[in-house]
Amino acid sequence: MTLNFYCLNHLSKFLKDLDHLNFCRLLDLKINVNNITPSYRLFMQNYIIEFYDTGYDLKEIVKHLKINPYQRLTQKFIREFQDHIDWKCVSSFQEFSEEFIKEFADKVDWTEVSKSQRLSEGFIKEFQHAVDWYSISSCQELSEKCIIEFQDRVNWRQVSKRQALSEPFIRRFKDRIDWHYISEHQELSEGFIQEFENCVNWCLISRHQEISEEFIRKFKDSVDWSDISSNQKLSEEFIKEFAERVDWRNIFSCQDVSCEFFKEFMNRINWKKDWVYVELPKEFIDIVDHAKTVCKFPKWSNDDVHF
């Protein structure tokens, strides 16, 4: 006896979850969302693309799911179920082609697109009134030519921080760039730093730029000696020359100095402060421990810390 459509449809109501889905797919029946339990709906919304690729008819059930946007969704799926997805999330977490973004220009979240999608300068120019320029300035790779063309739209703080800028470009826009971020994130020559010595942030220059001992000597009253001591490569002769300026804790923990040098200047540190041991090389700690057994260190007051 051949079962008619009514009977098959009635039978499907007694099946749940995957059994119901498979039965409906096999016999080309409409899925009844009431036959999908809440726990299985949760499973489906997290793995919806696997169900879609397998060939299940999801038109009815997708309406009742909160699709997880963090899974990888195909553009075909998004196109078919465009009215049932979170466009802000998919604009951020899915990889779109520029053609796809153009197709759904009225649906995508342009801030998320500007932040998370890889956009060409031609595309940015075409949609200059739609993109978020703060995100474009911080997240897209822009040429100096593009920045110049849209100099009144870009965010100059983010350009200074995120874009690779040449010294001639920085010089040209010296009154628009952010010198704090320039000092920290751009690669600057010593000549350029000297040219703009009154603009740069010397603490950040000392910390992030690679500068020579000769240059440090020339600007000894401008540099930050704590950062110089920890971030610049210094010779023992140079450290001796500026023994009263360097940060000895940073010198011993960050500079490559010999044990003989350490022994000569170890009394620059108050060894009564336990925290000074934390960042020291083991061989230096061994020297200190040995010194404690054979001689007495100076009696510092509790407030003394020698750097």
PDB file of C-alpha atoms in Angstrom:
ATOM      1  CA  MET A   1       0.000   0.000   0.000  1.00  0.00           C
ATOM      2  CA  THR A   2       1.384   3.383  -0.991  1.00  0.00           C
ATOM      3  CA  LEU A   3       1.235   6.054   1.699  1.00  0.00           C
ATOM      4  CA  ASN A   4      -0.196   9.319   0.487  1.00  0.00           C
ATOM      5  CA  PHE A   5       1.148  12.767   1.252  1.00  0.00           C
ATOM      6  CA  TYR A   6      -1.251  13.256   4.153  1.00  0.00           C
ATOM      7  CA  CYS A   7      -0.108  10.073   5.843  1.00  0.00           C
ATOM      8  CA  LEU A   8       3.566  10.867   5.376  1.00  0.00           C
ATOM      9  CA  ASN A   9       3.109  14.345   6.722  1.00  0.00           C
ATOM     10  CA  HIS A  10       1.237  12.927   9.709  1.00  0.00           C
ATOM     11  CA  LEU A  11       4.005  10.432  10.375  1.00  0.00           C
ATOM     12  CA  SER A  12       6.618  13.188  10.357  1.00  0.00           C
ATOM     13  CA  LYS A  13       4.927  14.782  13.364  1.00  0.00           C
ATOM     14  CA  PHE A  14       6.017  11.854  15.530  1.00  0.00           C
ATOM     15  CA  LEU A  15       9.703  12.376  14.742  1.00  0.00           C
ATOM     16  CA  LYS A  16      12.017  14.822  16.477  1.00  0.00           C
ATOM     17  CA  ASP A  17      15.150  16.734  15.617  1.00  0.00           C
ATOM     18  CA  LEU A  18      17.513  15.017  13.161  1.00  0.00           C
ATOM     19  CA  ASP A  19      15.086  12.144  12.526  1.00  0.00           C
ATOM     20  CA  HIS A  20      12.427  14.652  11.566  1.00  0.00           C
ATOM     21  CA  LEU A  21      14.851  16.590   9.353  1.00  0.00           C
ATOM     22  CA  ASN A  22      16.042  13.472   7.542  1.00  0.00           C
ATOM     23  CA  PHE A  23      12.509  12.144   7.066  1.00  0.00           C
ATOM     24  CA  CYS A  24      11.350  15.465   5.600  1.00  0.00           C
ATOM     25  CA  ARG A  25      14.370  15.744   3.332  1.00  0.00           C
ATOM     26  CA  LEU A  26      14.004  12.180   2.056  1.00  0.00           C
ATOM     27  CA  LEU A  27      10.296  12.568   1.233  1.00  0.00           C
ATOM     28  CA  ASP A  28      10.420  16.244   0.265  1.00  0.00           C
ATOM     29  CA  LEU A  29       8.179  17.326   3.137  1.00  0.00           C
ATOM     30  CA  LYS A  30       8.022  20.687   4.824  1.00  0.00           C
ATOM     31  CA  ILE A  31       9.934  20.830   8.106  1.00  0.00           C
ATOM     32  CA  ASN A  32       7.748  21.493  11.134  1.00  0.00           C
ATOM     33  CA  VAL A  33       9.618  23.716  13.549  1.00  0.00           C
ATOM     34  CA  ASN A  34       7.565  22.326  16.440  1.00  0.00           C
ATOM     35  CA  ASN A  35       9.315  19.007  15.944  1.00  0.00           C
ATOM     36  CA  ILE A  36      12.695  20.572  16.648  1.00  0.00           C
ATOM     37  CA  THR A  37      13.455  20.686  20.360  1.00  0.00           C
ATOM     38  CA  PRO A  38      14.945  23.864  21.921  1.00  0.00           C
ATOM     39  CA  SER A  39      18.273  22.149  22.583  1.00  0.00           C
ATOM     40  CA  TYR A  40      18.530  20.974  18.979  1.00  0.00           C
ATOM     41  CA  ARG A  41      17.615  24.431  17.703  1.00  0.00           C
ATOM     42  CA  LEU A  42      20.571  25.742  19.667  1.00  0.00           C
ATOM     43  CA  PHE A  43      22.767  23.122  18.032  1.00  0.00           C
ATOM     44  CA  MET A  44      21.433  23.987  14.582  1.00  0.00           C
ATOM     45  CA  GLN A  45      21.977  27.722  14.900  1.00  0.00           C
ATOM     46  CA  ASN A  46      25.619  27.089  15.793  1.00  0.00           C
ATOM     47  CA  TYR A  47      26.166  24.707  12.853  1.00  0.00           C
ATOM     48  CA  ILE A  48      23.614  26.033  10.390  1.00  0.00           C
ATOM     49  CA  ILE A  49      25.958  26.017   7.407  1.00  0.00           C
ATOM     50  CA  GLU A  50      26.552  22.256   7.776  1.00  0.00           C
ATOM     51  CA  PHE A  51      22.796  21.649   7.621  1.00  0.00           C
ATOM     52  CA  TYR A  52      22.512  24.019   4.676  1.00  0.00           C
ATOM     53  CA  ASP A  53      25.306  22.348   2.718  1.00  0.00           C
ATOM     54  CA  THR A  54      23.769  18.920   3.377  1.00  0.00           C
ATOM     55  CA  GLY A  55      20.652  19.985   1.520  1.00  0.00           C
ATOM     56  CA  TYR A  56      18.048  20.463   4.234  1.00  0.00           C
ATOM     57  CA  ASP A  57      15.221  22.879   3.398  1.00  0.00           C
ATOM     58  CA  LEU A  58      15.761  25.491   6.092  1.00  0.00           C
ATOM     59  CA  LYS A  59      13.369  28.184   4.900  1.00  0.00           C
ATOM     60  CA  GLU A  60      10.885  27.664   7.733  1.00  0.00           C
ATOM     61  CA  ILE A  61      13.195  26.808  10.574  1.00  0.00           C
ATOM     62  CA  VAL A  62      15.678  29.644   9.973  1.00  0.00           C
ATOM     63  CA  LYS A  63      12.929  32.082  10.955  1.00  0.00           C
ATOM     64  CA  HIS A  64      13.005  30.590  14.446  1.00  0.00           C
ATOM     65  CA  LEU A  65      16.774  30.456  14.889  1.00  0.00           C
ATOM     66  CA  LYS A  66      19.246  33.039  16.079  1.00  0.00           C
ATOM     67  CA  ILE A  67      22.051  32.189  13.692  1.00  0.00           C
ATOM     68  CA  ASN A  68      25.474  32.297  15.287  1.00  0.00           C
ATOM     69  CA  PRO A  69      27.408  34.892  13.217  1.00  0.00           C
ATOM     70  CA  TYR A  70      30.802  33.635  14.413  1.00  0.00           C
ATOM     71  CA  GLN A  71      30.628  30.471  12.299  1.00  0.00           C
ATOM     72  CA  ARG A  72      31.793  30.738   8.726  1.00  0.00           C
ATOM     73  CA  LEU A  73      28.790  31.506   6.522  1.00  0.00           C
ATOM     74  CA  THR A  74      28.910  31.372   2.749  1.00  0.00           C
ATOM     75  CA  GLN A  75      27.845  34.362   0.700  1.00  0.00           C
ATOM     76  CA  LYS A  76      25.264  32.080  -0.953  1.00  0.00           C
ATOM     77  CA  PHE A  77      23.707  31.326   2.438  1.00  0.00           C
ATOM     78  CA  ILE A  78      23.728  34.982   3.489  1.00  0.00           C
ATOM     79  CA  ARG A  79      22.128  35.989   0.198  1.00  0.00           C
ATOM     80  CA  GLU A  80      19.344  33.399   0.574  1.00  0.00           C
ATOM     81  CA  PHE A  81      18.614  34.204   4.216  1.00  0.00           C
ATOM     82  CA  GLN A  82      19.459  37.899   4.182  1.00  0.00           C
ATOM     83  CA  ASP A  83      16.362  38.807   6.183  1.00  0.00           C
ATOM     84  CA  HIS A  84      17.192  36.419   9.024  1.00  0.00           C
ATOM     85  CA  ILE A  85      20.777  37.285   9.875  1.00  0.00           C
ATOM     86  CA  ASP A  86      22.434  39.928  12.035  1.00  0.00           C
ATOM     87  CA  TRP A  87      24.090  42.163   9.458  1.00  0.00           C
ATOM     88  CA  LYS A  88      26.198  44.025  11.999  1.00  0.00           C
ATOM     89  CA  CYS A  89      27.768  40.781  13.171  1.00  0.00           C
ATOM     90  CA  VAL A  90      28.224  39.201   9.760  1.00  0.00           C
ATOM     91  CA  SER A  91      29.761  42.446   8.472  1.00  0.00           C
ATOM     92  CA  SER A  92      32.367  42.035  11.173  1.00  0.00           C
ATOM     93  CA  PHE A  93      33.002  38.293  11.287  1.00  0.00           C
ATOM     94  CA  GLN A  94      32.390  37.101   7.728  1.00  0.00           C
ATOM     95  CA  GLU A  95      34.741  37.652   4.809  1.00  0.00           C
ATOM     96  CA  PHE A  96      32.980  39.584   2.047  1.00  0.00           C
ATOM     97  CA  SER A  97      34.082  40.377  -1.477  1.00  0.00           C
ATOM     98  CA  GLU A  98      33.744  43.976  -2.592  1.00  0.00           C
ATOM     99  CA  GLU A  99      31.105  42.902  -5.137  1.00  0.00           C
ATOM    100  CA  PHE A 100      29.077  41.306  -2.352  1.00  0.00           C
ATOM    101  CA  ILE A 101      29.325  44.467  -0.237  1.00  0.00           C
ATOM    102  CA  LYS A 102      28.149  46.518  -3.216  1.00  0.00           C
ATOM    103  CA  GLU A 103      25.196  44.158  -3.704  1.00  0.00           C
ATOM    104  CA  PHE A 104      24.108  44.617  -0.100  1.00  0.00           C
ATOM    105  CA  ALA A 105      25.294  48.189   0.419  1.00  0.00           C
ATOM    106  CA  ASP A 106      21.991  49.061   2.081  1.00  0.00           C
ATOM    107  CA  LYS A 107      22.201  46.148   4.530  1.00  0.00           C
ATOM    108  CA  VAL A 108      25.840  45.873   5.628  1.00  0.00           C
ATOM    109  CA  ASP A 109      27.083  47.712   8.692  1.00  0.00           C
ATOM    110  CA  TRP A 110      29.553  50.179   7.213  1.00  0.00           C
ATOM    111  CA  THR A 111      31.478  50.723  10.428  1.00  0.00           C
ATOM    112  CA  GLU A 112      32.120  46.991  10.703  1.00  0.00           C
ATOM    113  CA  VAL A 113      32.868  46.729   6.982  1.00  0.00           C
ATOM    114  CA  SER A 114      35.383  49.576   7.279  1.00  0.00           C
ATOM    115  CA  LYS A 115      36.974  47.887  10.268  1.00  0.00           C
ATOM    116  CA  SER A 116      36.960  44.209   9.347  1.00  0.00           C
ATOM    117  CA  GLN A 117      36.802  43.801   5.568  1.00  0.00           C
ATOM    118  CA  ARG A 118      39.814  44.175   3.287  1.00  0.00           C
ATOM    119  CA  LEU A 119      38.979  47.128   1.049  1.00  0.00           C
ATOM    120  CA  SER A 120      40.813  48.544  -1.943  1.00  0.00           C
ATOM    121  CA  GLU A 121      41.418  52.271  -2.197  1.00  0.00           C
ATOM    122  CA  GLY A 122      39.216  52.353  -5.298  1.00  0.00           C
ATOM    123  CA  PHE A 123      36.347  50.834  -3.323  1.00  0.00           C
ATOM    124  CA  ILE A 124      36.909  53.263  -0.437  1.00  0.00           C
ATOM    125  CA  LYS A 125      36.794  56.153  -2.882  1.00  0.00           C
ATOM    126  CA  GLU A 126      33.577  54.850  -4.467  1.00  0.00           C
ATOM    127  CA  PHE A 127      31.888  54.576  -1.069  1.00  0.00           C
ATOM    128  CA  GLN A 128      33.626  57.500   0.634  1.00  0.00           C
ATOM    129  CA  HIS A 129      30.302  58.795   1.970  1.00  0.00           C
ATOM    130  CA  ALA A 130      29.336  55.420   3.440  1.00  0.00           C
ATOM    131  CA  VAL A 131      32.553  54.165   5.045  1.00  0.00           C
ATOM    132  CA  ASP A 132      33.558  55.008   8.593  1.00  0.00           C
ATOM    133  CA  TRP A 133      36.726  57.056   8.241  1.00  0.00           C
ATOM    134  CA  TYR A 134      37.973  56.443  11.778  1.00  0.00           C
ATOM    135  CA  SER A 135      37.935  52.698  11.058  1.00  0.00           C
ATOM    136  CA  ILE A 136      39.362  53.215   7.577  1.00  0.00           C
ATOM    137  CA  SER A 137      42.242  55.233   9.061  1.00  0.00           C
ATOM    138  CA  SER A 138      43.012  52.653  11.718  1.00  0.00           C
ATOM    139  CA  CYS A 139      42.262  49.319  10.035  1.00  0.00           C
ATOM    140  CA  GLN A 140      42.813  49.689   6.291  1.00  0.00           C
ATOM    141  CA  GLU A 141      46.231  49.929   4.641  1.00  0.00           C
ATOM    142  CA  LEU A 142      46.295  53.333   2.950  1.00  0.00           C
ATOM    143  CA  SER A 143      48.868  54.826   0.614  1.00  0.00           C
ATOM    144  CA  GLU A 144      50.103  58.341   1.270  1.00  0.00           C
ATOM    145  CA  LYS A 145      48.432  59.369  -1.999  1.00  0.00           C
ATOM    146  CA  CYS A 146      45.076  58.167  -0.674  1.00  0.00           C
ATOM    147  CA  ILE A 147      45.589  59.920   2.661  1.00  0.00           C
ATOM    148  CA  ILE A 148      46.410  63.168   0.856  1.00  0.00           C
ATOM    149  CA  GLU A 149      43.299  62.847  -1.329  1.00  0.00           C
ATOM    150  CA  PHE A 150      41.087  62.354   1.714  1.00  0.00           C
ATOM    151  CA  GLN A 151      43.064  64.426   4.190  1.00  0.00           C
ATOM    152  CA  ASP A 152      39.911  66.144   5.424  1.00  0.00           C
ATOM    153  CA  ARG A 153      38.156  62.824   6.043  1.00  0.00           C
ATOM    154  CA  VAL A 154      40.831  60.632   7.613  1.00  0.00           C
ATOM    155  CA  ASN A 155      41.421  60.547  11.351  1.00  0.00           C
ATOM    156  CA  TRP A 156      44.932  61.923  11.728  1.00  0.00           C
ATOM    157  CA  ARG A 157      45.576  60.365  15.129  1.00  0.00           C
ATOM    158  CA  GLN A 158      44.846  56.930  13.705  1.00  0.00           C
ATOM    159  CA  VAL A 159      46.819  57.690  10.548  1.00  0.00           C
ATOM    160  CA  SER A 160      49.799  58.624  12.741  1.00  0.00           C
ATOM    161  CA  LYS A 161      49.417  55.415  14.721  1.00  0.00           C
ATOM    162  CA  ARG A 162      48.403  52.812  12.146  1.00  0.00           C
ATOM    163  CA  GLN A 163      49.707  53.872   8.738  1.00  0.00           C
ATOM    164  CA  ALA A 164      53.311  53.587   7.553  1.00  0.00           C
ATOM    165  CA  LEU A 165      54.384  57.169   6.875  1.00  0.00           C
ATOM    166  CA  SER A 166      57.547  58.517   5.270  1.00  0.00           C
ATOM    167  CA  GLU A 167      59.473  61.383   6.822  1.00  0.00           C
ATOM    168  CA  PRO A 168      58.682  63.742   3.898  1.00  0.00           C
ATOM    169  CA  PHE A 169      54.984  63.005   4.418  1.00  0.00           C
ATOM    170  CA  ILE A 170      55.218  63.632   8.168  1.00  0.00           C
ATOM    171  CA  ARG A 171      57.109  66.847   7.497  1.00  0.00           C
ATOM    172  CA  ARG A 172      54.433  68.008   5.040  1.00  0.00           C
ATOM    173  CA  PHE A 173      51.623  67.364   7.511  1.00  0.00           C
ATOM    174  CA  LYS A 174      53.513  68.213  10.685  1.00  0.00           C
ATOM    175  CA  ASP A 175      50.629  70.346  11.928  1.00  0.00           C
ATOM    176  CA  ARG A 176      48.021  67.629  11.401  1.00  0.00           C
ATOM    177  CA  ILE A 177      49.734  64.452  12.561  1.00  0.00           C
ATOM    178  CA  ASP A 178      49.821  63.351  16.213  1.00  0.00           C
ATOM    179  CA  TRP A 179      53.421  63.592  17.405  1.00  0.00           C
ATOM    180  CA  HIS A 180      52.785  61.254  20.315  1.00  0.00           C
ATOM    181  CA  TYR A 181      51.859  58.419  17.954  1.00  0.00           C
ATOM    182  CA  ILE A 182      54.507  59.433  15.424  1.00  0.00           C
ATOM    183  CA  SER A 183      57.182  59.112  18.114  1.00  0.00           C
ATOM    184  CA  GLU A 184      55.871  55.715  19.160  1.00  0.00           C
ATOM    185  CA  HIS A 185      54.844  54.008  15.933  1.00  0.00           C
ATOM    186  CA  GLN A 186      56.785  55.497  13.016  1.00  0.00           C
ATOM    187  CA  GLU A 187      60.392  54.643  12.200  1.00  0.00           C
ATOM    188  CA  LEU A 188      62.316  57.909  12.471  1.00  0.00           C
ATOM    189  CA  SER A 189      65.905  58.774  11.630  1.00  0.00           C
ATOM    190  CA  GLU A 190      68.076  60.645  14.103  1.00  0.00           C
ATOM    191  CA  GLY A 191      68.263  63.589  11.705  1.00  0.00           C
ATOM    192  CA  PHE A 192      64.476  63.792  11.567  1.00  0.00           C
ATOM    193  CA  ILE A 193      64.159  63.544  15.349  1.00  0.00           C
ATOM    194  CA  GLN A 194      66.699  66.352  15.720  1.00  0.00           C
ATOM    195  CA  GLU A 195      64.804  68.463  13.186  1.00  0.00           C
ATOM    196  CA  PHE A 196      61.622  68.118  15.219  1.00  0.00           C
ATOM    197  CA  GLU A 197      63.147  67.891  18.682  1.00  0.00           C
ATOM    198  CA  ASN A 198      60.541  70.283  20.060  1.00  0.00           C
ATOM    199  CA  CYS A 199      57.648  68.255  18.618  1.00  0.00           C
ATOM    200  CA  VAL A 200      58.522  64.648  19.380  1.00  0.00           C
ATOM    201  CA  ASN A 201      57.736  62.890  22.644  1.00  0.00           C
ATOM    202  CA  TRP A 202      61.150  62.137  24.090  1.00  0.00           C
ATOM    203  CA  CYS A 203      59.953  59.421  26.452  1.00  0.00           C
ATOM    204  CA  LEU A 204      58.506  57.537  23.495  1.00  0.00           C
ATOM    205  CA  ILE A 205      61.547  58.283  21.351  1.00  0.00           C
ATOM    206  CA  SER A 206      63.737  56.815  24.093  1.00  0.00           C
ATOM    207  CA  ARG A 207      61.517  53.743  24.322  1.00  0.00           C
ATOM    208  CA  HIS A 208      60.609  52.950  20.715  1.00  0.00           C
ATOM    209  CA  GLN A 209      63.192  54.479  18.368  1.00  0.00           C
ATOM    210  CA  GLU A 210      66.616  52.968  17.802  1.00  0.00           C
ATOM    211  CA  ILE A 211      69.100  55.723  18.604  1.00  0.00           C
ATOM    212  CA  SER A 212      72.880  55.743  18.879  1.00  0.00           C
ATOM    213  CA  GLU A 213      74.958  56.530  21.948  1.00  0.00           C
ATOM    214  CA  GLU A 214      76.261  59.634  20.184  1.00  0.00           C
ATOM    215  CA  PHE A 215      72.697  60.832  19.665  1.00  0.00           C
ATOM    216  CA  ILE A 216      71.753  60.068  23.275  1.00  0.00           C
ATOM    217  CA  ARG A 217      74.817  61.976  24.447  1.00  0.00           C
ATOM    218  CA  LYS A 218      73.802  64.969  22.336  1.00  0.00           C
ATOM    219  CA  PHE A 219      70.276  64.992  23.766  1.00  0.00           C
ATOM    220  CA  LYS A 220      71.113  63.778  27.246  1.00  0.00           C
ATOM    221  CA  ASP A 221      68.874  66.420  28.801  1.00  0.00           C
ATOM    222  CA  SER A 222      65.903  65.483  26.619  1.00  0.00           C
ATOM    223  CA  VAL A 223      65.854  61.694  26.633  1.00  0.00           C
ATOM    224  CA  ASP A 224      64.178  59.608  29.321  1.00  0.00           C
ATOM    225  CA  TRP A 225      66.991  57.766  31.043  1.00  0.00           C
ATOM    226  CA  SER A 226      64.839  55.021  32.497  1.00  0.00           C
ATOM    227  CA  ASP A 227      63.643  54.111  28.999  1.00  0.00           C
ATOM    228  CA  ILE A 228      67.126  54.562  27.574  1.00  0.00           C
ATOM    229  CA  SER A 229      68.445  52.130  30.186  1.00  0.00           C
ATOM    230  CA  SER A 230      65.906  49.456  29.330  1.00  0.00           C
ATOM    231  CA  ASN A 231      65.321  49.863  25.596  1.00  0.00           C
ATOM    232  CA  GLN A 232      68.530  51.113  23.953  1.00  0.00           C
ATOM    233  CA  LYS A 233      71.621  48.995  23.432  1.00  0.00           C
ATOM    234  CA  LEU A 234      74.337  50.571  25.569  1.00  0.00           C
ATOM    235  CA  SER A 235      78.038  49.814  25.968  1.00  0.00           C
ATOM    236  CA  GLU A 236      79.600  49.511  29.401  1.00  0.00           C
ATOM    237  CA  GLU A 237      81.758  52.575  28.679  1.00  0.00           C
ATOM    238  CA  PHE A 238      78.670  54.640  27.904  1.00  0.00           C
ATOM    239  CA  ILE A 239      76.889  53.427  31.035  1.00  0.00           C
ATOM    240  CA  LYS A 240      79.918  54.387  33.136  1.00  0.00           C
ATOM    241  CA  GLU A 241      79.945  57.826  31.526  1.00  0.00           C
ATOM    242  CA  PHE A 242      76.341  58.414  32.562  1.00  0.00           C
ATOM    243  CA  ALA A 243      76.410  56.450  35.800  1.00  0.00           C
ATOM    244  CA  GLU A 244      74.526  59.230  37.596  1.00  0.00           C
ATOM    245  CA  ARG A 245      71.738  59.331  35.004  1.00  0.00           C
ATOM    246  CA  VAL A 246      70.999  55.735  34.062  1.00  0.00           C
ATOM    247  CA  ASP A 247      68.398  53.598  35.818  1.00  0.00           C
ATOM    248  CA  TRP A 248      70.527  50.880  37.387  1.00  0.00           C
ATOM    249  CA  ARG A 249      67.684  48.466  37.933  1.00  0.00           C
ATOM    250  CA  ASN A 250      66.964  48.593  34.194  1.00  0.00           C
ATOM    251  CA  ILE A 251      70.648  48.469  33.336  1.00  0.00           C
ATOM    252  CA  PHE A 252      71.195  45.231  35.237  1.00  0.00           C
ATOM    253  CA  SER A 253      67.969  43.590  34.058  1.00  0.00           C
ATOM    254  CA  CYS A 254      67.966  44.721  30.407  1.00  0.00           C
ATOM    255  CA  GLN A 255      71.532  45.477  29.305  1.00  0.00           C
ATOM    256  CA  ASP A 256      74.091  42.856  28.360  1.00  0.00           C
ATOM    257  CA  VAL A 257      76.799  43.687  30.894  1.00  0.00           C
ATOM    258  CA  SER A 258      79.588  41.493  32.198  1.00  0.00           C
ATOM    259  CA  CYS A 259      79.830  40.033  35.679  1.00  0.00           C
ATOM    260  CA  GLU A 260      82.887  42.217  36.285  1.00  0.00           C
ATOM    261  CA  PHE A 261      80.864  45.312  35.417  1.00  0.00           C
ATOM    262  CA  PHE A 262      78.059  44.149  37.681  1.00  0.00           C
ATOM    263  CA  LYS A 263      80.445  43.656  40.593  1.00  0.00           C
ATOM    264  CA  GLU A 264      81.839  47.161  40.067  1.00  0.00           C
ATOM    265  CA  PHE A 265      78.437  48.862  40.179  1.00  0.00           C
ATOM    266  CA  MET A 266      76.291  46.456  42.190  1.00  0.00           C
ATOM    267  CA  ASN A 267      76.178  48.851  45.136  1.00  0.00           C
ATOM    268  CA  ARG A 268      74.053  51.181  43.014  1.00  0.00           C
ATOM    269  CA  ILE A 269      71.081  48.984  43.961  1.00  0.00           C
ATOM    270  CA  ASN A 270      69.510  48.697  47.389  1.00  0.00           C
ATOM    271  CA  TRP A 271      69.547  44.928  47.798  1.00  0.00           C
ATOM    272  CA  LYS A 272      67.343  45.156  50.884  1.00  0.00           C
ATOM    273  CA  LYS A 273      64.451  45.639  48.468  1.00  0.00           C
ATOM    274  CA  ASP A 274      63.445  42.106  47.493  1.00  0.00           C
ATOM    275  CA  TRP A 275      61.746  43.160  44.260  1.00  0.00           C
ATOM    276  CA  VAL A 276      65.071  44.038  42.633  1.00  0.00           C
ATOM    277  CA  TYR A 277      65.888  40.324  42.325  1.00  0.00           C
ATOM    278  CA  VAL A 278      62.936  39.511  40.130  1.00  0.00           C
ATOM    279  CA  GLU A 279      64.329  40.663  36.794  1.00  0.00           C
ATOM    280  CA  LEU A 280      68.017  39.953  37.334  1.00  0.00           C
ATOM    281  CA  PRO A 281      69.931  37.245  35.469  1.00  0.00           C
ATOM    282  CA  LYS A 282      70.733  34.280  37.692  1.00  0.00           C
ATOM    283  CA  GLU A 283      74.489  34.851  37.532  1.00  0.00           C
ATOM    284  CA  PHE A 284      74.020  38.334  39.025  1.00  0.00           C
ATOM    285  CA  ILE A 285      71.822  36.983  41.809  1.00  0.00           C
ATOM    286  CA  ASP A 286      74.540  34.441  42.608  1.00  0.00           C
ATOM    287  CA  ILE A 287      77.085  37.272  42.893  1.00  0.00           C
ATOM    288  CA  VAL A 288      74.801  39.162  45.287  1.00  0.00           C
ATOM    289  CA  ASP A 289      74.182  36.073  47.393  1.00  0.00           C
ATOM    290  CA  HIS A 290      77.911  35.414  47.586  1.00  0.00           C
ATOM    291  CA  ALA A 291      78.623  39.032  48.536  1.00  0.00           C
ATOM    292  CA  LYS A 292      76.150  38.788  51.396  1.00  0.00           C
ATOM    293  CA  THR A 293      78.121  35.918  52.890  1.00  0.00           C
ATOM    294  CA  VAL A 294      81.526  37.583  52.788  1.00  0.00           C
ATOM    295  CA  CYS A 295      80.838  41.253  53.384  1.00  0.00           C
ATOM    296  CA  LYS A 296      78.218  43.697  54.500  1.00  0.00           C
ATOM    297  CA  PHE A 297      76.355  45.947  52.144  1.00  0.00           C
ATOM    298  CA  PRO A 298      75.976  49.618  53.060  1.00  0.00           C
ATOM    299  CA  LYS A 299      73.247  50.232  55.628  1.00  0.00           C
ATOM    300  CA  TRP A 300      70.617  51.984  53.604  1.00  0.00           C
ATOM    301  CA  SER A 301      67.594  53.580  55.204  1.00  0.00           C
ATOM    302  CA  ASN A 302      64.205  52.088  54.383  1.00  0.00           C
ATOM    303  CA  ASP A 303      63.544  54.927  51.982  1.00  0.00           C
ATOM    304  CA  ASP A 304      66.763  54.577  50.025  1.00  0.00           C
ATOM    305  CA  VAL A 305      66.625  53.009  46.591  1.00  0.00           C
ATOM    306  CA  HIS A 306      69.797  53.406  44.567  1.00  0.00           C
ATOM    307  CA  PHE A 307      69.345  53.520  40.768  1.00  0.00           C
TER     308      PHE A 307
END
